[in-house]
mmCIF file of N, CA and C in Angstrom:
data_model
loop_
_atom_site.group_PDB
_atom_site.id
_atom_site.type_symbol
_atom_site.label_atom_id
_atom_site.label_comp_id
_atom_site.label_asym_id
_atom_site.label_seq_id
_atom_site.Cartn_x
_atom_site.Cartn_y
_atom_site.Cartn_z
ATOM 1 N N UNK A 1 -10.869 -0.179 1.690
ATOM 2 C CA UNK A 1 -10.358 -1.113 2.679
ATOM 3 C C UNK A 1 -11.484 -1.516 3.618
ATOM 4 N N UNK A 2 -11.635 -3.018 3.541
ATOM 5 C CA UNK A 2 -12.457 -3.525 4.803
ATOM 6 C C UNK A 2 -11.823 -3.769 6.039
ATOM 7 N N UNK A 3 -12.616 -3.095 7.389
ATOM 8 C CA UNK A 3 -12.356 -3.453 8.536
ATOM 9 C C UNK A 3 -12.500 -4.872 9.619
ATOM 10 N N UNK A 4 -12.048 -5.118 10.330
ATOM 11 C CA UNK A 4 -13.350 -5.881 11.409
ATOM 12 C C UNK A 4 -12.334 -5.926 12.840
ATOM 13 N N UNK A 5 -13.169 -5.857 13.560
ATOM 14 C CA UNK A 5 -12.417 -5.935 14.901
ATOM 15 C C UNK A 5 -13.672 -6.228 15.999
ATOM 16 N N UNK A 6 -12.795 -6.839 17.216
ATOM 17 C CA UNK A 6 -14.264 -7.295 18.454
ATOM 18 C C UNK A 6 -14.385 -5.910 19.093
ATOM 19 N N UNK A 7 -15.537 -5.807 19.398
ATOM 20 C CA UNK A 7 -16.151 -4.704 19.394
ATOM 21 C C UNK A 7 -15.953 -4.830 21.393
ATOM 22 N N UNK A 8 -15.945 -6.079 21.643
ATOM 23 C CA UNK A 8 -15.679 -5.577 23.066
ATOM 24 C C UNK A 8 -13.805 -5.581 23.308
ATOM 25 N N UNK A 9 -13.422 -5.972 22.490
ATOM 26 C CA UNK A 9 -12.196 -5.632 22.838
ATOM 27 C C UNK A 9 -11.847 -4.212 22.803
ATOM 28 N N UNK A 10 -12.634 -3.466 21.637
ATOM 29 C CA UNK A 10 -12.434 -1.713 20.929
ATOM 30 C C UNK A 10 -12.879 -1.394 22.257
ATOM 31 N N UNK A 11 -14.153 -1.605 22.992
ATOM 32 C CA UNK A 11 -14.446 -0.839 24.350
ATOM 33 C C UNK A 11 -13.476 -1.082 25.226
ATOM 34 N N UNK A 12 -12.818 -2.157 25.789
ATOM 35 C CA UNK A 12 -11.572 -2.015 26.482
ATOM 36 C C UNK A 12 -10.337 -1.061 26.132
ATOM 37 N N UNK A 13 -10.130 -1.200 25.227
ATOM 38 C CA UNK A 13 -9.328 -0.384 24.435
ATOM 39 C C UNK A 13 -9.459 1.389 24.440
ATOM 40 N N UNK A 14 -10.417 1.021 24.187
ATOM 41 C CA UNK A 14 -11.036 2.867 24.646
ATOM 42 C C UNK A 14 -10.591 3.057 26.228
ATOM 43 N N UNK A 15 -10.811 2.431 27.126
ATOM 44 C CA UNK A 15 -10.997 2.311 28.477
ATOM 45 C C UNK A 15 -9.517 2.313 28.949
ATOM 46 N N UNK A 16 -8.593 1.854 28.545
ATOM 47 C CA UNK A 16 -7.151 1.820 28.425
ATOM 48 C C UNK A 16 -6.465 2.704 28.101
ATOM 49 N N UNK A 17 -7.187 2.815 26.548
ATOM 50 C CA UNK A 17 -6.015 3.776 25.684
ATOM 51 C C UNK A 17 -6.591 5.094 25.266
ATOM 52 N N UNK A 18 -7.862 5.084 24.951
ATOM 53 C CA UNK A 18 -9.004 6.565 24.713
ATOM 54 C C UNK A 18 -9.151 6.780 23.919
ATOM 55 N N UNK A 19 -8.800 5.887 22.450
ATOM 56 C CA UNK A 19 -9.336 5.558 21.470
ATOM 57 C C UNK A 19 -9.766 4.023 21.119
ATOM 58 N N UNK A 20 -10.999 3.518 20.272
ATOM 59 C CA UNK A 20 -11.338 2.575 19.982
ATOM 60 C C UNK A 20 -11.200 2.271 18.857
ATOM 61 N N UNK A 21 -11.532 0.672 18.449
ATOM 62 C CA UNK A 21 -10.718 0.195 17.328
ATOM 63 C C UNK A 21 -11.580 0.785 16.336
ATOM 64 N N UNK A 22 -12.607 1.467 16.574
ATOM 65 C CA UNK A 22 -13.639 1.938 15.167
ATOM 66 C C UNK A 22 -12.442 3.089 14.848
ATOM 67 N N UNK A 23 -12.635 4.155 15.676
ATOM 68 C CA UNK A 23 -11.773 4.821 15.659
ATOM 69 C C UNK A 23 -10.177 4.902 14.991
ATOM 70 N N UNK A 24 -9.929 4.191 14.986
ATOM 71 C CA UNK A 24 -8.144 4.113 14.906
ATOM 72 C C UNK A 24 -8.644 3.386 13.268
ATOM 73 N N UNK A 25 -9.499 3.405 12.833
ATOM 74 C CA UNK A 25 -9.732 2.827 11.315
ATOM 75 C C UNK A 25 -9.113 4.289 10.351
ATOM 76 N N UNK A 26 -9.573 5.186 11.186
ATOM 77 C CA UNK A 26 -8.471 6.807 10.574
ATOM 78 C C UNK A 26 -7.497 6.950 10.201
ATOM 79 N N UNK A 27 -6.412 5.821 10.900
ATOM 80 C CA UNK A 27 -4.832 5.769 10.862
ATOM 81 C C UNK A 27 -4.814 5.474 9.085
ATOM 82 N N UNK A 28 -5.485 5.058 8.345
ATOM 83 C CA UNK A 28 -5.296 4.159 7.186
ATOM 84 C C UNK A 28 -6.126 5.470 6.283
ATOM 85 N N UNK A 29 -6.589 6.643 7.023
ATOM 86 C CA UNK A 29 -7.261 7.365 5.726
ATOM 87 C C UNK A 29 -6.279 8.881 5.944
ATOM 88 N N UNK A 30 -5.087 8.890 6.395
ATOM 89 C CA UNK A 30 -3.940 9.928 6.641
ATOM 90 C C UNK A 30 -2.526 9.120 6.082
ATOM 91 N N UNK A 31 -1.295 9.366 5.828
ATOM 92 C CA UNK A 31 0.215 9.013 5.473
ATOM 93 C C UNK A 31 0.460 8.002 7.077
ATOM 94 N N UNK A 32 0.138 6.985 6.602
ATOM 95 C CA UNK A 32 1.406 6.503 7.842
ATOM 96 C C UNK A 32 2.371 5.354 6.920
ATOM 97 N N UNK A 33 2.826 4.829 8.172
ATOM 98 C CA UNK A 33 3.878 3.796 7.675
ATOM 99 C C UNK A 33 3.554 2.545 8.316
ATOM 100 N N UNK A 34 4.047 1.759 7.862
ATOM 101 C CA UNK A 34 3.808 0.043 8.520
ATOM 102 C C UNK A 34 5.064 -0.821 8.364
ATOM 103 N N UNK A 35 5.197 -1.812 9.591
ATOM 104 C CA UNK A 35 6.622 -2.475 9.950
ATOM 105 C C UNK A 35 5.575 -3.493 10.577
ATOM 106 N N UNK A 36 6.664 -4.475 10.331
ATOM 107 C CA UNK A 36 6.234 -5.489 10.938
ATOM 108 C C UNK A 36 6.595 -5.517 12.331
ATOM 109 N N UNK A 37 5.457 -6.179 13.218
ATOM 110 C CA UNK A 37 5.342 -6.231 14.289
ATOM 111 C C UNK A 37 6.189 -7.705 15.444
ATOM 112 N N UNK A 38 6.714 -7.404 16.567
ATOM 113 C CA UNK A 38 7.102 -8.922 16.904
ATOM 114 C C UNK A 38 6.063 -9.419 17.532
ATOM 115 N N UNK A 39 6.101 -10.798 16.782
ATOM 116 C CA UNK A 39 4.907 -11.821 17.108
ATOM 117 C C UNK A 39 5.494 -13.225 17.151
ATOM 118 N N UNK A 40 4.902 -13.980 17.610
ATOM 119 C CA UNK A 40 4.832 -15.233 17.451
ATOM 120 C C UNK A 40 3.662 -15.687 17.031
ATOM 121 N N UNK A 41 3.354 -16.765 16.018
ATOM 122 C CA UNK A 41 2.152 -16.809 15.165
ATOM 123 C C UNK A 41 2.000 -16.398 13.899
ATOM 124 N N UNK A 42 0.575 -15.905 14.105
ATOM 125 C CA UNK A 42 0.566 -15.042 13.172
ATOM 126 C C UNK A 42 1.015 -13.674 12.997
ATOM 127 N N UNK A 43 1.413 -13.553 11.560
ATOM 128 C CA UNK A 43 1.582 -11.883 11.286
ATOM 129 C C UNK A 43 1.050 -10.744 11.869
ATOM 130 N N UNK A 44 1.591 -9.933 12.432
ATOM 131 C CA UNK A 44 1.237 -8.783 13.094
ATOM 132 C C UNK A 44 1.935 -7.502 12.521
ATOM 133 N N UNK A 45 1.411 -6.549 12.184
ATOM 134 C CA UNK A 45 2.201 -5.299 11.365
ATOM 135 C C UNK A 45 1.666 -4.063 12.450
ATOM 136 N N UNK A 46 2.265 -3.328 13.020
ATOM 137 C CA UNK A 46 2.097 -2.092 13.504
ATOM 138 C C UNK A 46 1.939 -0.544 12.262
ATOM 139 N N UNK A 47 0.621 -0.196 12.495
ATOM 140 C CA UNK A 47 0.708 1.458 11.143
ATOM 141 C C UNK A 47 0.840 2.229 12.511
ATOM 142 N N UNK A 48 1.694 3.323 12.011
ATOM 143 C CA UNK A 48 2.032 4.523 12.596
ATOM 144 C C UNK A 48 1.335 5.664 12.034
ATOM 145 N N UNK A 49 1.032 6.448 12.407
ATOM 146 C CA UNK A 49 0.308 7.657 11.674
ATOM 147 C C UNK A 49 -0.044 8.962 12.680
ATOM 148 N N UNK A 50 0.151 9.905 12.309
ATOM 149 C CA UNK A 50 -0.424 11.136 12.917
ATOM 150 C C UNK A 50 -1.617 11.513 12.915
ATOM 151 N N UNK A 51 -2.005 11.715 13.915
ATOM 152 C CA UNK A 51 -3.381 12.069 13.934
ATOM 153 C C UNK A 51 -4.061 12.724 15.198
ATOM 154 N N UNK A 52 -4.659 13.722 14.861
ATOM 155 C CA UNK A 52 -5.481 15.173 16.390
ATOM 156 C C UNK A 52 -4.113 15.116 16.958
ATOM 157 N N UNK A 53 -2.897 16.132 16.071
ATOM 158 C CA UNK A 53 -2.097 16.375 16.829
ATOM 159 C C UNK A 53 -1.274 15.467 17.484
ATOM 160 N N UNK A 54 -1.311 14.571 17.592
ATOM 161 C CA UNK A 54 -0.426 13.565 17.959
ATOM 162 C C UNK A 54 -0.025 12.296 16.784
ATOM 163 N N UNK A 55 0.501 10.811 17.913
ATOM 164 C CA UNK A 55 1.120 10.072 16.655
ATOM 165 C C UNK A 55 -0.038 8.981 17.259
ATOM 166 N N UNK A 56 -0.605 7.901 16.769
ATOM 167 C CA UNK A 56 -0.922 6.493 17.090
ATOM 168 C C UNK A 56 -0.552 5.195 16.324
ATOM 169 N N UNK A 57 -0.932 4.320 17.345
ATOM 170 C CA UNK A 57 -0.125 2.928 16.734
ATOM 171 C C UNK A 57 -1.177 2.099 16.707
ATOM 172 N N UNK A 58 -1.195 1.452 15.643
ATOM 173 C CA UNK A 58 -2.299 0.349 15.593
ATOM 174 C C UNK A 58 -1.878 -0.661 15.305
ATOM 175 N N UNK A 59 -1.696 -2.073 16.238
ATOM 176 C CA UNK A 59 -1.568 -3.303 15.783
ATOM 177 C C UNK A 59 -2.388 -4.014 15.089
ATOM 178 N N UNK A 60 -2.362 -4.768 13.777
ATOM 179 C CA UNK A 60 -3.411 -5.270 13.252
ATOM 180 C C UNK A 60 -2.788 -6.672 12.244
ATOM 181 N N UNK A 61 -3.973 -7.298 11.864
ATOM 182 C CA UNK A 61 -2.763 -8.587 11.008
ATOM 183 C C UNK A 61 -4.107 -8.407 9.890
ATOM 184 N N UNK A 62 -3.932 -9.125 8.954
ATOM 185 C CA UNK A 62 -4.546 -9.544 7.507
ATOM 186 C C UNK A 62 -4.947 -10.762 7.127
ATOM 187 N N UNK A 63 -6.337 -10.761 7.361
ATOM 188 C CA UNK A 63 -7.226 -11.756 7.101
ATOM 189 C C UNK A 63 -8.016 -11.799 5.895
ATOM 190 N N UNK A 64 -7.313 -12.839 4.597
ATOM 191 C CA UNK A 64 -7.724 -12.108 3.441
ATOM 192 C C UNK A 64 -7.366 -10.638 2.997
ATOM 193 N N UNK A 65 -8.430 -10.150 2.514
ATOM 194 C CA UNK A 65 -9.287 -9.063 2.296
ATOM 195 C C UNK A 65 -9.062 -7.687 3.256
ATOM 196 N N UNK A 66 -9.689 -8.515 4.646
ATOM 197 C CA UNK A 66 -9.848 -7.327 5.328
ATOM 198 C C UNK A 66 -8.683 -7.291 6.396
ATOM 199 N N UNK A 67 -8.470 -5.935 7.200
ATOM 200 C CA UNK A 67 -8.146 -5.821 7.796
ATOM 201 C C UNK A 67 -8.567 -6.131 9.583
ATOM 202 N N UNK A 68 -7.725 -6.847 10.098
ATOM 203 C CA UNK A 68 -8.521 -7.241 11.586
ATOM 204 C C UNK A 68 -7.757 -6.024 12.492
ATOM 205 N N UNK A 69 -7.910 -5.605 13.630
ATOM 206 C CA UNK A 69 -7.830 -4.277 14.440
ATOM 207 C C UNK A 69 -7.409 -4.889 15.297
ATOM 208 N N UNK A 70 -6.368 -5.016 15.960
ATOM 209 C CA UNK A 70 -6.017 -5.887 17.042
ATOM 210 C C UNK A 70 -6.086 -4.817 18.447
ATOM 211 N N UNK A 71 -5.492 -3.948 18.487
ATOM 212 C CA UNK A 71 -5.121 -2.748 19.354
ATOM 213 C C UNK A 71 -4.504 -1.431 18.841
ATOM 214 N N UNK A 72 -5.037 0.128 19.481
ATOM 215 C CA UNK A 72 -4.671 1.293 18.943
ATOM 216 C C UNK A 72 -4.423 1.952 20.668
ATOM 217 N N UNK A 73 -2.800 2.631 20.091
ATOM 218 C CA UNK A 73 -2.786 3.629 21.564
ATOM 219 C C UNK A 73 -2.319 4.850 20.877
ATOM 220 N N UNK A 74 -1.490 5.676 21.493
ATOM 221 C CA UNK A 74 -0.686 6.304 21.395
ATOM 222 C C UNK A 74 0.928 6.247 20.907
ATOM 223 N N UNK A 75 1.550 6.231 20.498
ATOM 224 C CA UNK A 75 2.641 6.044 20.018
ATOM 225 C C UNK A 75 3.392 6.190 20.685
ATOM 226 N N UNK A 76 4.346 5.416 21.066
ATOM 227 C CA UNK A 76 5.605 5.238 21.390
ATOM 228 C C UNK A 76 6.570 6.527 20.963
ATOM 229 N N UNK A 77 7.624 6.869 21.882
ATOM 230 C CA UNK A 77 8.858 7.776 21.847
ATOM 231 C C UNK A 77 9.380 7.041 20.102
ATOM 232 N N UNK A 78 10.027 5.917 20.276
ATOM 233 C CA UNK A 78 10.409 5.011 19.835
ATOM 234 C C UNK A 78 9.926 5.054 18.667
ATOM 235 N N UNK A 79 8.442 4.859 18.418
ATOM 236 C CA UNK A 79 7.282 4.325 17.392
ATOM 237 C C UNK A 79 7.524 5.896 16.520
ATOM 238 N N UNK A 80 7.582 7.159 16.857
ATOM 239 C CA UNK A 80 7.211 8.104 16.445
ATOM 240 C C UNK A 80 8.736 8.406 15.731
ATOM 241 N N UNK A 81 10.045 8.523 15.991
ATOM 242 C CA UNK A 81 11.134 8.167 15.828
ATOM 243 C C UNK A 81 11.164 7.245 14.209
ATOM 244 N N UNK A 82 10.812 5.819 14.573
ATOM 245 C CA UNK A 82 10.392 5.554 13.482
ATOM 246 C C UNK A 82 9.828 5.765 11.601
ATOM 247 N N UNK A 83 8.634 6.341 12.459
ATOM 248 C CA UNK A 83 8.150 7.132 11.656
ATOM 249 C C UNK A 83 8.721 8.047 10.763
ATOM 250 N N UNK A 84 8.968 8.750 11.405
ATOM 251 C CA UNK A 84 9.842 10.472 11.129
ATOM 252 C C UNK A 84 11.092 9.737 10.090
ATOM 253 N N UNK A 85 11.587 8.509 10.428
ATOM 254 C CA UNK A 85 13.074 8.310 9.869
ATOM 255 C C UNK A 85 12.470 7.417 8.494
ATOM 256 N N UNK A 86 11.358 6.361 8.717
ATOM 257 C CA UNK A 86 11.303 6.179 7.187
ATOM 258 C C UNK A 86 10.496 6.858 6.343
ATOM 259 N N UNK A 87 9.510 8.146 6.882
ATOM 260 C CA UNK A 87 8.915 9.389 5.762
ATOM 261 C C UNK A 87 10.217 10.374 5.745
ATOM 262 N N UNK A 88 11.314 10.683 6.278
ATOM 263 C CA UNK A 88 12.532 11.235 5.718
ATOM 264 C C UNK A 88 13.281 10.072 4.579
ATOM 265 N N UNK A 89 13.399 8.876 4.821
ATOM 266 C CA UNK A 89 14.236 8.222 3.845
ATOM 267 C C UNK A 89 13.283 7.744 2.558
ATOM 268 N N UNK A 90 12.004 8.241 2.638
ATOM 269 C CA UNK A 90 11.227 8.088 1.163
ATOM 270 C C UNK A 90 11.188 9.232 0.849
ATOM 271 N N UNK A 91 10.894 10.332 1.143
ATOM 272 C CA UNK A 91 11.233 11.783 0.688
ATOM 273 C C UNK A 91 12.512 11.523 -0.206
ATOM 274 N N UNK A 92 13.971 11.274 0.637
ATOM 275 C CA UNK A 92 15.032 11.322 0.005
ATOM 276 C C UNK A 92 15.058 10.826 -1.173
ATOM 277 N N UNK A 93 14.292 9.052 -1.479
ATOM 278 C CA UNK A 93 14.571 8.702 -2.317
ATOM 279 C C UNK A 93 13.790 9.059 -3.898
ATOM 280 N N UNK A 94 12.620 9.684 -3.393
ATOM 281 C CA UNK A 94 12.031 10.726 -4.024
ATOM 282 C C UNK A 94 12.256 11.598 -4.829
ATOM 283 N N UNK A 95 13.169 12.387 -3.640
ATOM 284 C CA UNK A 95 14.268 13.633 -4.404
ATOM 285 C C UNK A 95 15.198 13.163 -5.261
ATOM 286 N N UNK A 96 15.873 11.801 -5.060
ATOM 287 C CA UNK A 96 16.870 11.635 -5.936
ATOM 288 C C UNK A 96 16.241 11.028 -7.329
ATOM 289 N N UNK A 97 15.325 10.735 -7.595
ATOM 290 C CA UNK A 97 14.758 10.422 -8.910
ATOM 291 C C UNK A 97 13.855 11.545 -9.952
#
């Protein structure tokens, strides 16, 4: 998978959230999940994923090929919830085959 993201936006981002968009390129080399994001425009998909003990969220959309990095924080109550309910309902469907 190719990346790209603005590199001064990743330093804000760090500065905000305490991870940067280089960083949060991790979310995609562990199990997460992806939903689409609300946007107006263009496509926006949120990945969820665990990671150092906790959960993070990375907004990002698809340009071509690569992946663009829009923003990474921490995960949401909500976001993590998520998570948990569609890696339980692929397990299930798992088990039943």
């Amino acid at each position: 998978m190719e990346f790209e993201f603005d590199f001064h936006k990743s330093e804000k981002n760090r500065l905000k959230h305490g991870i940067t968009l280089a960083e949060a390129r991790v979310l995609w080399e562990v199990p997460g999940v992806e939903i689409s994001a609300r946007t107006i425009g263009e496509p926006r998909f949120l990945r969820i994923s665990p990671w150092n003990d906790s959960f993070y969220s990375c907004v990002f959309t698809l340009r071509g090929r690569l992946i663009r990095l829009i923003s990474a924080r921490r995960s949401s109550d909500s976001e993590i919830r998520i998570y948990k309910e569609i890696v339980q309902r692929e397990e299930k469907e798992e088990n039943e085959h």
